[in-house]
Short mmCIF file of C-alpha atoms and ligand atoms in Angstrom, two decimals:
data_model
loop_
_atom_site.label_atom_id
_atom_site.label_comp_id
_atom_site.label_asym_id
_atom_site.label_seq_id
_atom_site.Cartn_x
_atom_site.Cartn_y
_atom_site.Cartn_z
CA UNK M 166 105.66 99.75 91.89
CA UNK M 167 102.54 99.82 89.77
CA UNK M 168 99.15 98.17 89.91
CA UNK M 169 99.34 94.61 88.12
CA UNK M 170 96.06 93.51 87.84
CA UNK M 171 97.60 90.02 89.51
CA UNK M 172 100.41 88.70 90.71
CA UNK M 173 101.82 85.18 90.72
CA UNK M 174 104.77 84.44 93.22
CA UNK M 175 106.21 80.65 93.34
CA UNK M 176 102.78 78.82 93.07
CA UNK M 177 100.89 81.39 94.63
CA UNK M 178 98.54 83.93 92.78
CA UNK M 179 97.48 87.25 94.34
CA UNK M 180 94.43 89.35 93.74
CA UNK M 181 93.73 92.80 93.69
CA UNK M 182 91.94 93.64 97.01
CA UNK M 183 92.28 97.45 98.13
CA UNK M 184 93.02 99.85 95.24
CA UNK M 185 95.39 102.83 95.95
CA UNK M 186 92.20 104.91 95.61
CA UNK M 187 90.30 102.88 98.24
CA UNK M 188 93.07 102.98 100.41
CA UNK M 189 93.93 106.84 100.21
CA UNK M 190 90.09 107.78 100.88
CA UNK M 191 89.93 105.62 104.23
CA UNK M 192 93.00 107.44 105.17
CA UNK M 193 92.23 110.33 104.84
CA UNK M 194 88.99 109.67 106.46
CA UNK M 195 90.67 108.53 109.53
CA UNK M 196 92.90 111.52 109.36
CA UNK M 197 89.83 113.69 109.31
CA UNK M 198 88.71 111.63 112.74
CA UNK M 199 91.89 111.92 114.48
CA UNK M 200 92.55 115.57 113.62
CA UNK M 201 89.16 116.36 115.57
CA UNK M 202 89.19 113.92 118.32
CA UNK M 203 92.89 115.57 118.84
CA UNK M 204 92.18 119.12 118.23
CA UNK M 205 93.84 120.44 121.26
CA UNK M 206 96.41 117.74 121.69
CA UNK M 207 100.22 117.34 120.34
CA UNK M 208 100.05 113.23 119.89
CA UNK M 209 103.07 111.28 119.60
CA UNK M 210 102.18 108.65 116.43
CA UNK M 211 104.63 105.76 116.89
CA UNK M 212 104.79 103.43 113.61
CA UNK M 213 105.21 99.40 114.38
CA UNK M 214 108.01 98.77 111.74
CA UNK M 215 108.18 97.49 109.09
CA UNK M 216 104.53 96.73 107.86
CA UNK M 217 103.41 100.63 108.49
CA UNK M 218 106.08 103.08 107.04
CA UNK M 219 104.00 103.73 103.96
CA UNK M 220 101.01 104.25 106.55
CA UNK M 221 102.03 106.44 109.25
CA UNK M 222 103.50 108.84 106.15
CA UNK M 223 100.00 109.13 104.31
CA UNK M 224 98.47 109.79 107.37
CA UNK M 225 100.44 112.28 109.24
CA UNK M 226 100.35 113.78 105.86
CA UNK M 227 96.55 113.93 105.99
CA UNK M 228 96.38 115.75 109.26
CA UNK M 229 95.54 119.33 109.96
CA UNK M 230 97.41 118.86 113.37
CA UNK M 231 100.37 119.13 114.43
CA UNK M 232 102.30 115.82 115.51
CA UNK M 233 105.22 114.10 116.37
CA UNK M 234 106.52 110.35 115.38
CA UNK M 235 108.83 107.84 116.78
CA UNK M 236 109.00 103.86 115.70
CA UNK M 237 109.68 100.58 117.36
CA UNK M 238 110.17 97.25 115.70
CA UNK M 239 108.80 94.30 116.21
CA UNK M 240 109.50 90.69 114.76
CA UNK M 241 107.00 87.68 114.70
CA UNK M 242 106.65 86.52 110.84
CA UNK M 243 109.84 85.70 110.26
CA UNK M 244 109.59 84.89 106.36
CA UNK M 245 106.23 82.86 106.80
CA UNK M 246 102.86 83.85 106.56
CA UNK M 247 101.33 82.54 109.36
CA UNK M 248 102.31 84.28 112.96
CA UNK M 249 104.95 82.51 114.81
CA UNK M 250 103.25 83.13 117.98
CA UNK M 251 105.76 85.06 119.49
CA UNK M 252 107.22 88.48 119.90
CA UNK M 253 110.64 90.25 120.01
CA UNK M 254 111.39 93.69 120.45
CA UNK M 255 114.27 94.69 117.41
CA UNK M 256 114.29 98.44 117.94
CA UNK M 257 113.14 100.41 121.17
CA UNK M 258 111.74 104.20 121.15
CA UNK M 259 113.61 107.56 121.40
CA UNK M 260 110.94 109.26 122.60
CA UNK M 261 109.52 110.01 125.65
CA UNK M 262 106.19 109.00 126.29
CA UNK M 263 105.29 109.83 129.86
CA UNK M 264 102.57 111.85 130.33
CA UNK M 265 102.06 112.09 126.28
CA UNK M 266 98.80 111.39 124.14
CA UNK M 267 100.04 108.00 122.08
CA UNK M 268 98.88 106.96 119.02
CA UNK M 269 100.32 103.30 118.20
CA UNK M 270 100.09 102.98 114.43
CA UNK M 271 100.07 99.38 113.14
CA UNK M 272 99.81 98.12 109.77
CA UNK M 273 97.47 95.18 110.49
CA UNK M 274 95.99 93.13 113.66
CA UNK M 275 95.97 89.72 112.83
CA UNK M 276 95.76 87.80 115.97
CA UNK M 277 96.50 90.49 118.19
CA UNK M 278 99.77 89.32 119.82
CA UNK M 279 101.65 92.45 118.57
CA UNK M 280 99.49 94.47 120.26
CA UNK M 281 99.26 92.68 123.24
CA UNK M 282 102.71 92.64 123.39
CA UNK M 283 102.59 97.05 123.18
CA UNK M 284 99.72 97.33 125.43
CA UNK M 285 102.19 95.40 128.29
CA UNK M 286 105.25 97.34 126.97
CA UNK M 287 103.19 100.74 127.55
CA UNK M 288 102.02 99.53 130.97
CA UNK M 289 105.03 99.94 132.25
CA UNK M 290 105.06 103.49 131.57
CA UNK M 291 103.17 106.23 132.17
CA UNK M 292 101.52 107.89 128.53
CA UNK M 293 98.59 110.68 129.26
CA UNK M 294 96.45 108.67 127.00
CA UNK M 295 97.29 105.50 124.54
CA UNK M 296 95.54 104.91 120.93
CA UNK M 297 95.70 102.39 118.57
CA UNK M 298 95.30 102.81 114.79
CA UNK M 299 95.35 99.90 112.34
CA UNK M 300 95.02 100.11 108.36
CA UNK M 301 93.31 96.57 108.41
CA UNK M 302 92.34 94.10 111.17
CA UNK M 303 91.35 90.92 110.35
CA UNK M 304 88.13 89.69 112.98
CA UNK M 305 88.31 86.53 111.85
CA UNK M 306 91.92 85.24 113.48
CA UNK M 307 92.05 88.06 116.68
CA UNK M 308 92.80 85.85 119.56
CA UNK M 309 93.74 88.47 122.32
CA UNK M 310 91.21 90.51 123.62
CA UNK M 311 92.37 94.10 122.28
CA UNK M 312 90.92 96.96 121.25
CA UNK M 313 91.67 98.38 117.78
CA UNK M 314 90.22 102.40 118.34
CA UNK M 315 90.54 103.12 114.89
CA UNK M 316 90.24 101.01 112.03
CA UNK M 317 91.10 101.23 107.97
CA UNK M 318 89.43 98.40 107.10
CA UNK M 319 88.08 94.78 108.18
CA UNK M 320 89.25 91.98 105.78
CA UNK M 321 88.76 88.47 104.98
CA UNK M 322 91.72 85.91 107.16
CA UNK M 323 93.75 85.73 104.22
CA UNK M 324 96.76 86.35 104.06
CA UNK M 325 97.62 90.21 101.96
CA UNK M 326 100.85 92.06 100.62
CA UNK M 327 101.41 95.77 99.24
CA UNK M 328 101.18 99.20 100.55
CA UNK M 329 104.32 98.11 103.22
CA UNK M 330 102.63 94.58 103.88
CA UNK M 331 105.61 92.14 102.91
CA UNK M 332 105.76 87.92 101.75
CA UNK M 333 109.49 87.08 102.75
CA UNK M 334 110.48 91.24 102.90
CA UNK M 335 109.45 91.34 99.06
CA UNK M 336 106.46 93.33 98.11
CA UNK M 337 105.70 96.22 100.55
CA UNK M 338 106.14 98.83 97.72
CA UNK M 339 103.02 97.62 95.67
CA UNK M 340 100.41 100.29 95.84
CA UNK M 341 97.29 98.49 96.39
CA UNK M 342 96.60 95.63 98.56
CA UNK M 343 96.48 92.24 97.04
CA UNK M 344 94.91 88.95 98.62
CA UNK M 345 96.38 85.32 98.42
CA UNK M 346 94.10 83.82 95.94
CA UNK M 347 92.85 80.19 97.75
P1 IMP Z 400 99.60 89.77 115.01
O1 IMP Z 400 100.63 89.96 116.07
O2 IMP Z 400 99.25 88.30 114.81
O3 IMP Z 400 98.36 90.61 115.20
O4 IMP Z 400 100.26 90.16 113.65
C1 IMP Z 400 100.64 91.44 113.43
C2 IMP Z 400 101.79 91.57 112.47
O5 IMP Z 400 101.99 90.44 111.62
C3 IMP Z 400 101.49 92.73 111.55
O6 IMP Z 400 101.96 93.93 112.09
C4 IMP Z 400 102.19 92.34 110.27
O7 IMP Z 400 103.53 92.82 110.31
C5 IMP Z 400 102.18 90.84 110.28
N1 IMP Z 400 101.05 90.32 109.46
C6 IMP Z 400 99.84 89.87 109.91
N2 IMP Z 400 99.05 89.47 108.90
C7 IMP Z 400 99.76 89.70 107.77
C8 IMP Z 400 99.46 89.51 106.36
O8 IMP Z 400 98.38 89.05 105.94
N3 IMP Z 400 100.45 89.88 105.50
C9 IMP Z 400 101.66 90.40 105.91
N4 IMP Z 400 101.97 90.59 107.19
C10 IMP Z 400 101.04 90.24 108.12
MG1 MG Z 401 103.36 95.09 111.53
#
Protein backbone atom coordinates (compact mmCIF):
# COMPACT_ATOMS: atom_id res chain seq x y z
CA UNK A 1 0.00 0.00 0.00
CA UNK A 2 1.40 3.45 -0.61
CA UNK A 3 2.14 6.47 1.52
CA UNK A 4 -1.15 8.72 1.82
CA UNK A 5 -0.15 11.68 3.30
CA UNK A 6 -3.37 10.95 5.82
CA UNK A 7 -5.78 8.73 6.45
CA UNK A 8 -9.32 9.05 7.72
CA UNK A 9 -11.06 5.77 9.03
CA UNK A 10 -14.82 6.09 10.51
CA UNK A 11 -14.29 9.45 12.42
CA UNK A 12 -10.83 8.96 13.03
CA UNK A 13 -7.90 10.75 11.13
CA UNK A 14 -4.34 9.37 11.07
CA UNK A 15 -1.06 11.12 10.63
CA UNK A 16 2.02 10.34 9.11
CA UNK A 17 4.49 9.44 11.94
CA UNK A 18 7.50 7.10 10.80
CA UNK A 19 8.27 7.27 7.05
CA UNK A 20 9.35 4.00 5.29
CA UNK A 21 12.75 5.72 5.11
CA UNK A 22 12.90 6.40 8.87
CA UNK A 23 11.85 3.10 9.56
CA UNK A 24 14.30 1.11 7.17
CA UNK A 25 17.44 3.17 8.58
CA UNK A 26 16.62 2.22 12.37
CA UNK A 27 16.45 -1.25 11.12
CA UNK A 28 19.07 -1.61 9.68
CA UNK A 29 20.83 0.09 12.44
CA UNK A 30 19.66 -2.44 14.85
CA UNK A 31 20.63 -5.12 12.43
CA UNK A 32 24.11 -3.68 12.38
CA UNK A 33 23.96 -4.02 16.52
CA UNK A 34 22.71 -7.44 16.63
CA UNK A 35 24.97 -8.83 13.89
CA UNK A 36 28.02 -7.77 16.24
CA UNK A 37 26.74 -8.41 19.62
CA UNK A 38 25.96 -12.04 17.91
CA UNK A 39 29.00 -12.53 15.90
CA UNK A 40 29.75 -15.97 17.05
CA UNK A 41 26.24 -17.05 17.83
CA UNK A 42 23.38 -18.91 15.63
CA UNK A 43 20.19 -16.96 17.38
CA UNK A 44 16.84 -18.25 17.06
CA UNK A 45 14.59 -14.79 16.18
CA UNK A 46 11.01 -15.73 17.13
CA UNK A 47 8.36 -13.09 15.65
CA UNK A 48 5.15 -12.30 18.13
CA UNK A 49 2.41 -12.60 15.37
CA UNK A 50 0.72 -10.73 13.85
CA UNK A 51 1.99 -7.08 14.55
CA UNK A 52 5.82 -8.11 13.48
CA UNK A 53 5.82 -10.18 10.17
CA UNK A 54 6.84 -7.16 8.14
CA UNK A 55 9.59 -6.65 10.99
CA UNK A 56 11.31 -9.76 11.67
CA UNK A 57 11.60 -9.99 7.50
CA UNK A 58 13.45 -6.51 7.13
CA UNK A 59 15.57 -7.38 9.75
CA UNK A 60 16.77 -10.83 9.30
CA UNK A 61 17.22 -9.43 5.91
CA UNK A 62 19.60 -6.79 7.27
CA UNK A 63 21.86 -9.22 9.01
CA UNK A 64 25.29 -10.38 8.07
CA UNK A 65 24.61 -13.49 10.34
CA UNK A 66 23.32 -16.36 10.00
CA UNK A 67 19.88 -17.11 11.83
CA UNK A 68 17.03 -19.07 12.34
CA UNK A 69 13.12 -18.01 12.97
CA UNK A 70 10.14 -19.53 14.53
CA UNK A 71 6.70 -17.52 15.60
CA UNK A 72 4.14 -17.70 18.32
CA UNK A 73 0.88 -15.83 18.50
CA UNK A 74 -0.49 -14.00 20.86
CA UNK A 75 -4.04 -12.30 21.28
CA UNK A 76 -4.92 -9.29 23.61
CA UNK A 77 -6.49 -6.40 21.26
CA UNK A 78 -9.14 -8.08 20.09
CA UNK A 79 -10.52 -5.38 17.50
CA UNK A 80 -10.02 -2.40 20.04
CA UNK A 81 -7.34 -0.19 20.55
CA UNK A 82 -6.81 -0.15 23.96
CA UNK A 83 -5.21 -3.58 25.59
CA UNK A 84 -7.70 -5.87 27.01
CA UNK A 85 -5.50 -6.67 29.80
CA UNK A 86 -5.13 -10.10 29.15
CA UNK A 87 -3.24 -12.71 27.25
CA UNK A 88 -3.84 -15.94 25.25
CA UNK A 89 -1.51 -18.05 23.60
CA UNK A 90 -3.12 -18.81 19.68
CA UNK A 91 -0.10 -20.56 18.23
CA UNK A 92 2.84 -22.31 20.20
CA UNK A 93 6.60 -22.73 18.78
CA UNK A 94 8.17 -25.52 16.64
CA UNK A 95 11.34 -24.91 17.67
CA UNK A 96 13.46 -25.89 20.21
CA UNK A 97 14.78 -23.44 22.40
CA UNK A 98 16.76 -25.13 25.13
CA UNK A 99 20.04 -24.18 25.45
CA UNK A 100 19.59 -21.61 22.30
CA UNK A 101 20.47 -17.75 22.11
CA UNK A 102 16.63 -16.19 21.74
CA UNK A 103 15.81 -13.20 20.25
CA UNK A 104 11.93 -12.39 20.92
CA UNK A 105 10.95 -9.96 18.18
CA UNK A 106 7.88 -7.84 18.96
CA UNK A 107 6.27 -5.25 17.02
CA UNK A 108 5.53 -2.83 19.88
CA UNK A 109 5.53 -2.76 23.94
CA UNK A 110 2.71 -0.97 25.00
CA UNK A 111 2.06 -1.86 28.51
CA UNK A 112 4.22 -4.68 28.66
CA UNK A 113 1.77 -7.55 29.38
CA UNK A 114 2.81 -9.41 26.18
CA UNK A 115 6.04 -9.56 27.26
CA UNK A 116 5.46 -10.40 30.60
CA UNK A 117 3.45 -12.99 29.52
CA UNK A 118 6.89 -14.47 27.18
CA UNK A 119 9.31 -13.76 29.84
CA UNK A 120 7.02 -16.45 32.19
CA UNK A 121 6.42 -18.67 29.10
CA UNK A 122 10.41 -18.81 28.58
CA UNK A 123 10.95 -19.42 32.31
CA UNK A 124 9.78 -22.50 32.05
CA UNK A 125 12.37 -23.50 29.73
CA UNK A 126 15.75 -23.51 29.50
CA UNK A 127 17.17 -20.88 26.37
CA UNK A 128 21.22 -20.23 26.58
CA UNK A 129 20.40 -16.61 26.55
CA UNK A 130 16.88 -14.61 25.90
CA UNK A 131 16.61 -11.07 23.96
CA UNK A 132 14.02 -8.88 23.29
CA UNK A 133 13.72 -6.61 20.23
CA UNK A 134 10.86 -4.14 19.74
CA UNK A 135 10.31 -1.72 16.59
CA UNK A 136 8.57 0.85 19.01
CA UNK A 137 7.86 0.95 22.78
CA UNK A 138 5.78 3.35 24.06
CA UNK A 139 7.32 4.68 27.89
CA UNK A 140 4.50 6.39 28.51
CA UNK A 141 1.76 3.33 29.17
CA UNK A 142 4.60 0.34 30.25
CA UNK A 143 3.11 -0.99 33.37
CA UNK A 144 5.23 -4.25 33.91
CA UNK A 145 8.60 -3.92 34.82
CA UNK A 146 10.39 -5.38 31.55
CA UNK A 147 13.22 -4.83 29.81
CA UNK A 148 13.10 -3.95 26.09
CA UNK A 149 17.20 -4.76 25.03
CA UNK A 150 16.77 -3.31 21.84
CA UNK A 151 14.65 -0.66 20.73
CA UNK A 152 13.39 0.93 17.12
CA UNK A 153 11.96 3.72 18.43
CA UNK A 154 10.20 5.48 21.56
CA UNK A 155 6.78 7.06 20.65
CA UNK A 156 4.16 9.22 21.95
CA UNK A 157 0.93 6.81 23.91
CA UNK A 158 -1.06 7.07 20.96
CA UNK A 159 -2.38 4.72 19.47
CA UNK A 160 -0.37 3.80 15.57
CA UNK A 161 -1.14 1.49 12.45
CA UNK A 162 1.09 0.46 9.31
CA UNK A 163 4.19 -1.43 8.71
CA UNK A 164 2.11 -4.82 10.26
CA UNK A 165 0.51 -2.61 13.14
CA UNK A 166 -3.35 -3.30 12.54
CA UNK A 167 -6.98 -1.13 13.68
CA UNK A 168 -9.59 -4.10 13.58
CA UNK A 169 -6.91 -6.50 11.27
CA UNK A 170 -7.11 -3.61 8.54
CA UNK A 171 -4.03 -1.65 7.85
CA UNK A 172 -0.78 -3.59 8.60
CA UNK A 173 0.34 -3.30 4.91
CA UNK A 174 0.76 0.60 4.98
CA UNK A 175 4.40 1.38 4.71
CA UNK A 176 4.96 4.03 7.14
CA UNK A 177 3.64 4.40 10.53
CA UNK A 178 0.73 6.65 11.07
CA UNK A 179 -0.53 8.16 14.52
CA UNK A 180 -4.26 8.59 15.65
CA UNK A 181 -4.66 12.24 15.25
CA UNK A 182 -6.33 13.51 18.93
P1 LIG B 1 1.12 -4.87 25.42
O1 LIG B 1 0.90 -6.29 25.80
O2 LIG B 1 0.14 -3.94 26.12
O3 LIG B 1 2.54 -4.40 25.58
O4 LIG B 1 0.72 -4.73 23.92
C1 LIG B 1 1.44 -5.37 22.96
C2 LIG B 1 0.65 -5.72 21.74
O5 LIG B 1 -0.54 -4.95 21.56
C3 LIG B 1 1.51 -5.42 20.53
O6 LIG B 1 2.29 -6.53 20.20
C4 LIG B 1 0.50 -5.05 19.47
O7 LIG B 1 0.10 -6.24 18.79
C5 LIG B 1 -0.65 -4.48 20.23
N1 LIG B 1 -0.58 -2.99 20.24
C6 LIG B 1 -0.12 -2.19 21.24
N2 LIG B 1 -0.20 -0.89 20.93
C7 LIG B 1 -0.70 -0.86 19.67
C8 LIG B 1 -0.99 0.24 18.76
O8 LIG B 1 -0.81 1.44 19.03
N3 LIG B 1 -1.48 -0.14 17.54
C9 LIG B 1 -1.69 -1.45 17.18
N4 LIG B 1 -1.44 -2.48 17.99
C10 LIG B 1 -0.94 -2.19 19.22
MG1 LIG C 1 2.24 -7.68 18.67
Amino acid sequence: MTSPEKLVIGSDEFIPLLTEEQIQKRIKELAEQISSDYKSCLPVFIGVLNGSFLFMSDLIRYLTINCEIDFFKLSSYGDAKISSGNVKLLKELNCEVNHRDIIIVEDIVDTGLSIKYIEELFSEKSPNSMKVISLLVKPGSLKYDVKIDYIGFKIPDKFVIGYGLDFAQKYRNLRGIYVLNS
